[in-house]
């Protein structure tokens, strides 16, 4: 069985990576990696679907027992990826899609260099600002923090294998799906199949 692909979608908050992630999950066979967070649920968010919502104490216990592939503090809350379900899926040949911040992308790449990392960005910073304002979840202060964070996140572009400019959502979603398809078709990701064909040809 060929191992699954681990794909990371990352980028500044407001660039639309969450929406793209959701659409890619709906339109492909990719499995979602559900993160654990200490942040309070937003309206409409569902336990076990969007996140596993935990108290800070519960979260610290999970860190102590080594349950995370990576964990990060993002805007005063903790976010982490539980290790076990990810590797179980990859071994079963399932492709797993992650939506994490740039720190998360860096730690996952470090532990799992075969991961494919995609950076999602708006066409420019003005658009990013507008989207953050329209989203209505930011105070003036957090807007400023997120905009300056966006710049330093983009500066870490070398960490990423691909960049997708999210101008038109549909175009961006298709680009991400195309990237995943191309990665799946790389010969190095099909060695078992290739060798099987060669063996049967004797
Ligand atoms: P939000 O609170 O808006 O859902 O997410 C805030 C930020 O945390 C986003 O940039 C999101 O990608 C990131 N995030 C979500 N889950 C994880 C995770 O498991 N690990 C890391 N490092 N970041 C995460």
Short mmCIF file of N, CA and C and ligand atoms in Angstrom, two decimals, residues 13 17 35 39 42 51 70 72 74 79-81 99-101 103-104 146, ligand 1:
data_model
loop_
_atom_site.label_atom_id
_atom_site.label_comp_id
_atom_site.label_asym_id
_atom_site.label_seq_id
_atom_site.Cartn_x
_atom_site.Cartn_y
_atom_site.Cartn_z
N UNK A 13 -3.82 34.83 8.45
CA UNK A 13 -5.24 34.73 8.75
C UNK A 13 -5.96 35.82 7.96
N UNK A 17 -7.56 30.67 3.82
CA UNK A 17 -7.10 29.27 3.83
C UNK A 17 -8.14 28.33 4.45
N UNK A 35 -7.63 19.72 14.68
CA UNK A 35 -6.72 20.22 15.71
C UNK A 35 -7.42 20.34 17.06
N UNK A 39 -9.00 27.75 22.39
CA UNK A 39 -9.88 28.87 22.05
C UNK A 39 -11.33 28.46 22.23
N UNK A 42 -16.43 29.36 18.12
CA UNK A 42 -17.20 30.45 17.51
C UNK A 42 -18.57 29.88 17.14
N UNK A 51 -12.75 21.73 15.55
CA UNK A 51 -11.67 21.54 16.52
C UNK A 51 -12.14 20.58 17.61
N UNK A 70 2.65 18.70 16.58
CA UNK A 70 3.15 20.07 16.78
C UNK A 70 2.13 20.82 17.60
N UNK A 72 1.31 25.06 19.01
CA UNK A 72 1.75 26.45 18.93
C UNK A 72 0.78 27.35 19.68
N UNK A 74 -1.09 30.68 19.29
CA UNK A 74 -1.48 31.62 18.23
C UNK A 74 -2.46 32.62 18.84
N UNK A 79 -2.96 25.83 19.97
CA UNK A 79 -3.48 25.00 18.89
C UNK A 79 -2.50 23.86 18.70
N UNK A 80 -2.99 22.66 18.50
CA UNK A 80 -2.07 21.55 18.27
C UNK A 80 -2.69 20.46 17.43
N UNK A 81 -1.81 19.70 16.78
CA UNK A 81 -2.24 18.60 15.94
C UNK A 81 -1.98 17.27 16.62
N UNK A 99 -4.72 22.42 8.05
CA UNK A 99 -4.79 23.88 7.96
C UNK A 99 -4.15 24.40 9.24
N UNK A 100 -2.95 24.92 9.11
CA UNK A 100 -2.23 25.39 10.30
C UNK A 100 -1.57 26.74 10.02
N UNK A 101 -1.16 27.43 11.08
CA UNK A 101 -0.43 28.68 10.89
C UNK A 101 1.00 28.36 10.45
N UNK A 103 3.91 28.74 11.85
CA UNK A 103 4.73 28.00 12.83
C UNK A 103 4.44 26.51 12.74
N UNK A 104 3.17 26.21 12.67
CA UNK A 104 2.73 24.82 12.58
C UNK A 104 3.29 24.16 11.33
N UNK A 146 -2.43 41.13 13.18
CA UNK A 146 -2.56 40.12 12.13
C UNK A 146 -1.94 40.60 10.82
P1 LIG B 1 -8.69 30.28 14.32
O1 LIG B 1 -8.73 30.64 15.78
O2 LIG B 1 -9.04 31.46 13.45
O3 LIG B 1 -9.52 29.04 14.02
O4 LIG B 1 -7.20 29.89 13.98
C1 LIG B 1 -6.16 30.75 14.29
C2 LIG B 1 -4.90 30.24 13.64
O5 LIG B 1 -4.48 28.99 14.23
C3 LIG B 1 -5.05 29.99 12.16
O6 LIG B 1 -3.94 30.59 11.49
C4 LIG B 1 -5.02 28.48 12.06
O7 LIG B 1 -4.49 28.05 10.82
C5 LIG B 1 -4.10 28.11 13.21
N1 LIG B 1 -4.24 26.71 13.61
C6 LIG B 1 -5.34 25.94 13.62
N2 LIG B 1 -5.06 24.70 14.03
C7 LIG B 1 -3.73 24.66 14.26
C8 LIG B 1 -2.84 23.62 14.71
O8 LIG B 1 -3.19 22.47 14.96
N3 LIG B 1 -1.54 23.98 14.86
C9 LIG B 1 -1.10 25.23 14.57
N4 LIG B 1 0.20 25.47 14.71
N5 LIG B 1 -1.91 26.22 14.15
C10 LIG B 1 -3.20 25.94 14.00
#
